[in-house]
mmCIF file of C-alpha atoms in Angstrom:
data_model
loop_
_atom_site.group_PDB
_atom_site.id
_atom_site.type_symbol
_atom_site.label_atom_id
_atom_site.label_comp_id
_atom_site.label_asym_id
_atom_site.label_seq_id
_atom_site.Cartn_x
_atom_site.Cartn_y
_atom_site.Cartn_z
ATOM 1 C CA MET A 436 -79.088 -12.710 40.139
ATOM 2 C CA MET A 437 -79.017 -8.944 40.660
ATOM 3 C CA VAL A 438 -81.513 -9.224 43.529
ATOM 4 C CA LEU A 439 -79.471 -11.987 45.158
ATOM 5 C CA THR A 440 -76.128 -10.184 44.789
ATOM 6 C CA GLY A 441 -77.253 -6.541 44.764
ATOM 7 C CA ARG A 442 -76.571 -5.831 48.450
ATOM 8 C CA GLY A 443 -80.131 -4.644 49.014
ATOM 9 C CA LYS A 444 -80.291 -2.265 46.049
ATOM 10 C CA TYR A 445 -83.156 -4.251 44.469
ATOM 11 C CA SER A 446 -85.631 -6.554 46.161
ATOM 12 C CA ASP A 447 -88.015 -7.092 43.231
ATOM 13 C CA PRO A 448 -86.697 -8.172 39.795
ATOM 14 C CA MET A 449 -89.479 -6.206 38.083
ATOM 15 C CA GLU A 450 -88.143 -2.969 39.623
ATOM 16 C CA ILE A 451 -84.811 -3.281 37.785
ATOM 17 C CA PRO A 452 -84.604 -0.886 34.791
ATOM 18 C CA SER A 453 -83.912 -2.802 31.569
ATOM 19 C CA ASN A 454 -80.754 -0.819 30.854
ATOM 20 C CA GLN A 455 -79.377 -1.744 34.295
ATOM 21 C CA ALA A 456 -79.717 -5.467 33.528
ATOM 22 C CA HIS A 457 -77.069 -5.067 30.804
ATOM 23 C CA VAL A 458 -74.482 -3.115 32.816
ATOM 24 C CA PRO A 459 -71.485 -5.499 33.089
ATOM 25 C CA SER A 460 -70.380 -4.203 36.491
ATOM 26 C CA ASN A 461 -73.710 -5.182 38.094
ATOM 27 C CA LEU A 462 -72.746 -8.862 38.073
ATOM 28 C CA LYS A 463 -69.314 -10.387 38.578
ATOM 29 C CA THR A 464 -68.421 -13.032 35.997
ATOM 30 C CA LEU A 465 -66.258 -16.094 36.497
ATOM 31 C CA ASN A 466 -63.270 -14.716 34.593
ATOM 32 C CA GLN A 467 -62.984 -11.874 37.110
ATOM 33 C CA TYR A 468 -61.821 -14.309 39.805
ATOM 34 C CA SER A 469 -58.404 -15.896 40.327
ATOM 35 C CA ILE A 470 -57.758 -19.418 39.014
ATOM 36 C CA ALA A 471 -58.066 -20.813 42.539
ATOM 37 C CA GLU A 472 -61.375 -18.974 43.101
ATOM 38 C CA ILE A 473 -62.690 -20.159 39.725
ATOM 39 C CA ASN A 474 -61.849 -23.782 40.504
ATOM 40 C CA HIS A 475 -63.463 -23.483 43.946
ATOM 41 C CA ARG A 476 -66.680 -22.182 42.415
ATOM 42 C CA LEU A 477 -66.771 -24.782 39.647
ATOM 43 C CA LYS A 478 -66.260 -27.533 42.211
ATOM 44 C CA ASN A 479 -68.533 -26.325 45.014
ATOM 45 C CA TYR A 480 -71.159 -23.921 43.673
ATOM 46 C CA PHE A 481 -74.575 -24.877 42.316
ATOM 47 C CA LYS A 482 -74.271 -24.552 38.541
ATOM 48 C CA PHE A 483 -77.216 -24.246 36.176
ATOM 49 C CA LEU A 484 -77.788 -23.591 32.503
ATOM 50 C CA PHE A 485 -80.867 -22.493 30.558
ATOM 51 C CA VAL A 486 -81.391 -23.574 26.945
ATOM 52 C CA ARG A 487 -83.982 -22.884 24.255
ATOM 53 C CA GLU A 488 -85.167 -24.686 21.128
ATOM 54 C CA PRO A 489 -82.251 -23.825 18.802
ATOM 55 C CA PHE A 490 -84.169 -22.399 15.835
ATOM 56 C CA GLU A 491 -86.653 -20.453 17.989
ATOM 57 C CA ARG A 492 -83.619 -18.962 19.721
ATOM 58 C CA LEU A 493 -82.094 -18.133 16.332
ATOM 59 C CA VAL A 494 -85.232 -16.417 14.996
ATOM 60 C CA SER A 495 -85.649 -14.595 18.315
ATOM 61 C CA ALA A 496 -82.062 -13.309 18.054
ATOM 62 C CA TYR A 497 -82.660 -12.146 14.481
ATOM 63 C CA ARG A 498 -85.902 -10.359 15.390
ATOM 64 C CA ASN A 499 -84.364 -8.651 18.408
ATOM 65 C CA LYS A 500 -81.016 -7.645 16.927
ATOM 66 C CA PHE A 501 -81.908 -6.841 13.318
ATOM 67 C CA THR A 502 -85.538 -5.676 13.177
ATOM 68 C CA LEU A 503 -85.678 -3.247 16.119
ATOM 69 C CA LYS A 504 -84.497 0.317 15.546
ATOM 70 C CA TYR A 505 -82.847 0.711 18.947
ATOM 71 C CA ASN A 506 -80.315 -2.073 18.245
ATOM 72 C CA SER A 507 -78.270 0.192 15.997
ATOM 73 C CA SER A 508 -74.983 -1.155 17.421
ATOM 74 C CA PHE A 509 -75.818 -4.603 15.985
ATOM 75 C CA HIS A 510 -76.912 -3.026 12.713
ATOM 76 C CA LYS A 511 -73.552 -1.262 12.411
ATOM 77 C CA ARG A 512 -71.408 -4.155 13.646
ATOM 78 C CA PHE A 513 -73.086 -7.073 11.848
ATOM 79 C CA GLY A 514 -75.789 -5.662 9.573
ATOM 80 C CA THR A 515 -73.441 -3.638 7.385
ATOM 81 C CA ARG A 516 -71.120 -6.639 6.970
ATOM 82 C CA ILE A 517 -74.007 -8.981 6.104
ATOM 83 C CA ILE A 518 -75.500 -6.586 3.555
ATOM 84 C CA ARG A 519 -72.110 -5.907 1.980
ATOM 85 C CA ARG A 520 -71.474 -9.638 1.524
ATOM 86 C CA TYR A 521 -74.878 -10.985 0.529
ATOM 87 C CA ARG A 522 -77.022 -8.237 -1.011
ATOM 88 C CA LYS A 523 -76.674 -7.399 -4.657
ATOM 89 C CA ASN A 524 -77.137 -3.757 -5.593
ATOM 90 C CA ALA A 525 -77.450 -2.659 -1.967
ATOM 91 C CA THR A 526 -78.309 0.999 -1.440
ATOM 92 C CA GLN A 527 -75.742 3.312 0.093
ATOM 93 C CA ASP A 528 -78.000 3.779 3.112
ATOM 94 C CA ALA A 529 -78.175 0.012 3.709
ATOM 95 C CA LEU A 530 -74.384 -0.303 3.397
ATOM 96 C CA ILE A 531 -73.828 2.512 5.892
ATOM 97 C CA ASN A 532 -76.522 1.704 8.469
ATOM 98 C CA GLY A 533 -77.179 -2.030 8.067
ATOM 99 C CA ALA A 534 -80.650 -1.554 9.509
ATOM 100 C CA ASP A 535 -82.752 -3.794 7.271
ATOM 101 C CA VAL A 536 -81.023 -7.205 7.197
ATOM 102 C CA LYS A 537 -83.360 -9.867 5.794
ATOM 103 C CA PHE A 538 -83.625 -13.247 7.543
ATOM 104 C CA LYS A 539 -82.377 -14.972 4.374
ATOM 105 C CA GLU A 540 -79.266 -12.761 4.441
ATOM 106 C CA PHE A 541 -78.718 -13.581 8.115
ATOM 107 C CA ILE A 542 -78.841 -17.308 7.244
ATOM 108 C CA ASP A 543 -76.437 -16.745 4.316
ATOM 109 C CA TYR A 544 -74.055 -15.220 6.852
ATOM 110 C CA LEU A 545 -74.402 -18.065 9.372
ATOM 111 C CA VAL A 546 -73.781 -20.927 6.934
ATOM 112 C CA ASP A 547 -70.958 -19.194 5.056
ATOM 113 C CA PRO A 548 -67.595 -20.878 5.827
ATOM 114 C CA ALA A 549 -66.047 -17.382 5.789
ATOM 115 C CA THR A 550 -68.095 -16.519 8.887
ATOM 116 C CA GLN A 551 -66.605 -19.473 10.758
ATOM 117 C CA ARG A 552 -63.120 -18.333 9.746
ATOM 118 C CA ASP A 553 -63.849 -14.843 11.094
ATOM 119 C CA GLY A 554 -63.887 -16.270 14.627
ATOM 120 C CA PRO A 555 -66.518 -17.340 17.180
ATOM 121 C CA LEU A 556 -70.118 -16.397 16.467
ATOM 122 C CA ASN A 557 -71.768 -13.691 18.538
ATOM 123 C CA GLU A 558 -73.151 -15.027 21.831
ATOM 124 C CA HIS A 559 -76.754 -14.437 20.726
ATOM 125 C CA TRP A 560 -76.508 -16.993 17.914
ATOM 126 C CA GLN A 561 -73.505 -19.065 18.924
ATOM 127 C CA THR A 562 -74.402 -22.691 19.688
ATOM 128 C CA VAL A 563 -75.080 -23.225 23.388
ATOM 129 C CA TYR A 564 -72.721 -26.192 23.625
ATOM 130 C CA GLN A 565 -69.845 -23.979 22.415
ATOM 131 C CA LEU A 566 -70.944 -21.041 24.529
ATOM 132 C CA CYS A 567 -71.506 -22.862 27.834
ATOM 133 C CA HIS A 568 -69.291 -25.980 27.522
ATOM 134 C CA PRO A 569 -71.602 -28.581 29.106
ATOM 135 C CA CYS A 570 -69.023 -31.317 28.414
ATOM 136 C CA HIS A 571 -66.437 -29.511 30.563
ATOM 137 C CA ILE A 572 -68.595 -27.892 33.233
ATOM 138 C CA HIS A 573 -70.724 -30.286 35.263
ATOM 139 C CA TYR A 574 -73.986 -28.387 35.514
ATOM 140 C CA ASP A 575 -76.267 -29.446 38.368
ATOM 141 C CA MET A 576 -79.361 -28.528 36.379
ATOM 142 C CA VAL A 577 -80.310 -27.679 32.804
ATOM 143 C CA GLY A 578 -83.481 -25.606 32.631
ATOM 144 C CA LYS A 579 -85.447 -24.809 29.499
ATOM 145 C CA TYR A 580 -86.847 -21.535 28.200
ATOM 146 C CA GLU A 581 -90.061 -23.369 27.361
ATOM 147 C CA THR A 582 -90.599 -23.985 31.113
ATOM 148 C CA LEU A 583 -88.618 -20.961 32.290
ATOM 149 C CA GLU A 584 -90.789 -19.805 35.181
ATOM 150 C CA GLU A 585 -91.261 -23.291 36.618
ATOM 151 C CA ASP A 586 -87.580 -24.242 36.272
ATOM 152 C CA ALA A 587 -86.298 -20.915 37.589
ATOM 153 C CA ASN A 588 -88.481 -21.119 40.697
ATOM 154 C CA TYR A 589 -87.299 -24.708 41.235
ATOM 155 C CA ILE A 590 -83.693 -23.460 41.209
ATOM 156 C CA LEU A 591 -84.547 -20.689 43.672
ATOM 157 C CA ARG A 592 -86.037 -23.308 45.996
ATOM 158 C CA LEU A 593 -82.983 -25.547 45.606
ATOM 159 C CA VAL A 594 -80.635 -22.745 46.663
ATOM 160 C CA GLY A 595 -82.829 -21.832 49.621
ATOM 161 C CA VAL A 596 -84.370 -18.518 48.576
ATOM 162 C CA GLY A 597 -87.676 -19.796 47.145
ATOM 163 C CA ASP A 598 -89.731 -18.278 49.987
ATOM 164 C CA SER A 599 -88.367 -14.756 49.550
ATOM 165 C CA LEU A 600 -87.792 -14.540 45.804
ATOM 166 C CA HIS A 601 -89.889 -15.695 42.857
ATOM 167 C CA PHE A 602 -89.211 -15.609 39.150
ATOM 168 C CA PRO A 603 -91.575 -13.015 37.571
ATOM 169 C CA SER A 604 -94.643 -14.217 35.691
ATOM 170 C CA TYR A 605 -94.612 -12.542 32.315
ATOM 171 C CA ALA A 606 -96.700 -13.603 29.329
ATOM 172 C CA LYS A 607 -94.960 -11.823 26.462
ATOM 173 C CA SER A 608 -97.280 -11.656 23.459
ATOM 174 C CA THR A 609 -94.427 -10.928 21.028
ATOM 175 C CA ARG A 610 -92.426 -14.031 22.001
ATOM 176 C CA THR A 611 -90.988 -16.046 19.124
ATOM 177 C CA THR A 612 -93.036 -19.245 18.769
ATOM 178 C CA ASP A 613 -92.672 -22.489 16.817
ATOM 179 C CA ALA A 614 -95.289 -21.317 14.292
ATOM 180 C CA MET A 615 -93.462 -18.018 13.809
ATOM 181 C CA THR A 616 -90.140 -19.848 13.382
ATOM 182 C CA ALA A 617 -91.719 -22.137 10.757
ATOM 183 C CA GLN A 618 -92.855 -19.049 8.846
ATOM 184 C CA PHE A 619 -89.336 -17.595 8.808
ATOM 185 C CA PHE A 620 -87.870 -20.911 7.657
ATOM 186 C CA SER A 621 -90.384 -21.286 4.809
ATOM 187 C CA ASN A 622 -88.271 -18.921 2.680
ATOM 188 C CA ILE A 623 -84.993 -20.749 3.354
ATOM 189 C CA SER A 624 -83.871 -23.283 0.744
ATOM 190 C CA THR A 625 -83.591 -26.986 1.596
ATOM 191 C CA PRO A 626 -79.771 -27.028 1.200
ATOM 192 C CA GLN A 627 -79.445 -24.102 3.604
ATOM 193 C CA GLN A 628 -81.845 -25.720 6.087
ATOM 194 C CA VAL A 629 -79.609 -28.808 6.008
ATOM 195 C CA GLN A 630 -76.512 -26.638 6.597
ATOM 196 C CA LEU A 631 -78.197 -24.808 9.430
ATOM 197 C CA TYR A 632 -79.311 -28.028 11.121
ATOM 198 C CA LYS A 633 -75.746 -29.347 10.926
ATOM 199 C CA LEU A 634 -74.517 -26.150 12.560
ATOM 200 C CA TYR A 635 -76.944 -26.455 15.505
ATOM 201 C CA LYS A 636 -77.235 -30.265 15.565
ATOM 202 C CA MET A 637 -75.327 -30.690 18.843
ATOM 203 C CA ASP A 638 -77.723 -28.305 20.615
ATOM 204 C CA PHE A 639 -80.692 -30.343 19.368
ATOM 205 C CA LEU A 640 -79.105 -33.616 20.508
ATOM 206 C CA MET A 641 -77.551 -32.519 23.794
ATOM 207 C CA PHE A 642 -80.641 -30.768 25.111
ATOM 208 C CA ASN A 643 -83.224 -33.228 23.808
ATOM 209 C CA TYR A 644 -84.974 -31.095 21.204
ATOM 210 C CA SER A 645 -86.750 -32.847 18.334
ATOM 211 C CA ILE A 646 -86.117 -31.970 14.704
ATOM 212 C CA PRO A 647 -88.831 -29.390 13.849
ATOM 213 C CA SER A 648 -91.665 -30.703 11.690
ATOM 214 C CA TYR A 649 -91.279 -27.780 9.265
ATOM 215 C CA LEU A 650 -87.602 -28.532 8.564
ATOM 216 C CA ARG A 651 -86.744 -29.954 5.143
ATOM 217 C CA LEU A 652 -83.693 -32.218 5.393
ATOM 218 C CA ASP A 653 -84.014 -34.208 2.139
#
């Protein structure tokens, strides 16, 4: 998107510094337009959505936001709250920095009714159907993370830029996999697995993902 709208600043997605990809002003979002402009875009523009297997996405979000040192803003904002609520005899350091949230504690936080009362979940673990409103916005295409490169290049061809721009090939060895997700879930109790599935059930159903074989629902 930054190559397509960057007015010539970048011609190769792989040249874009990672910190630049997260600068809000680099891309204009829908809510920055007038109501008339929003309606025009929703009616006439090509609209697409990318989804991921819900529990792989959840484990990936946990690994990225709570186990990497550089995500200290998430540690402070969410980690301290999670540790304060769900860890008995937490150390002062953990309460102040929130840097070592366990996956079990993250799940405690997600399935706690108090979390729902606090307001919408963070976008990294909010359900996709609540985040992207596929029942209200008529997406022309739903791509999947599992076939990201193929689907992204198909979209680029559909919008007429497939000859000049290609989605980067990138085999990331640290990617969260089904086997890795199963390992994380092995320490989660059956009742909590049931609660978690109920929370993300609409994402499984809407985007045609099967119930994982490792999940214990009875």
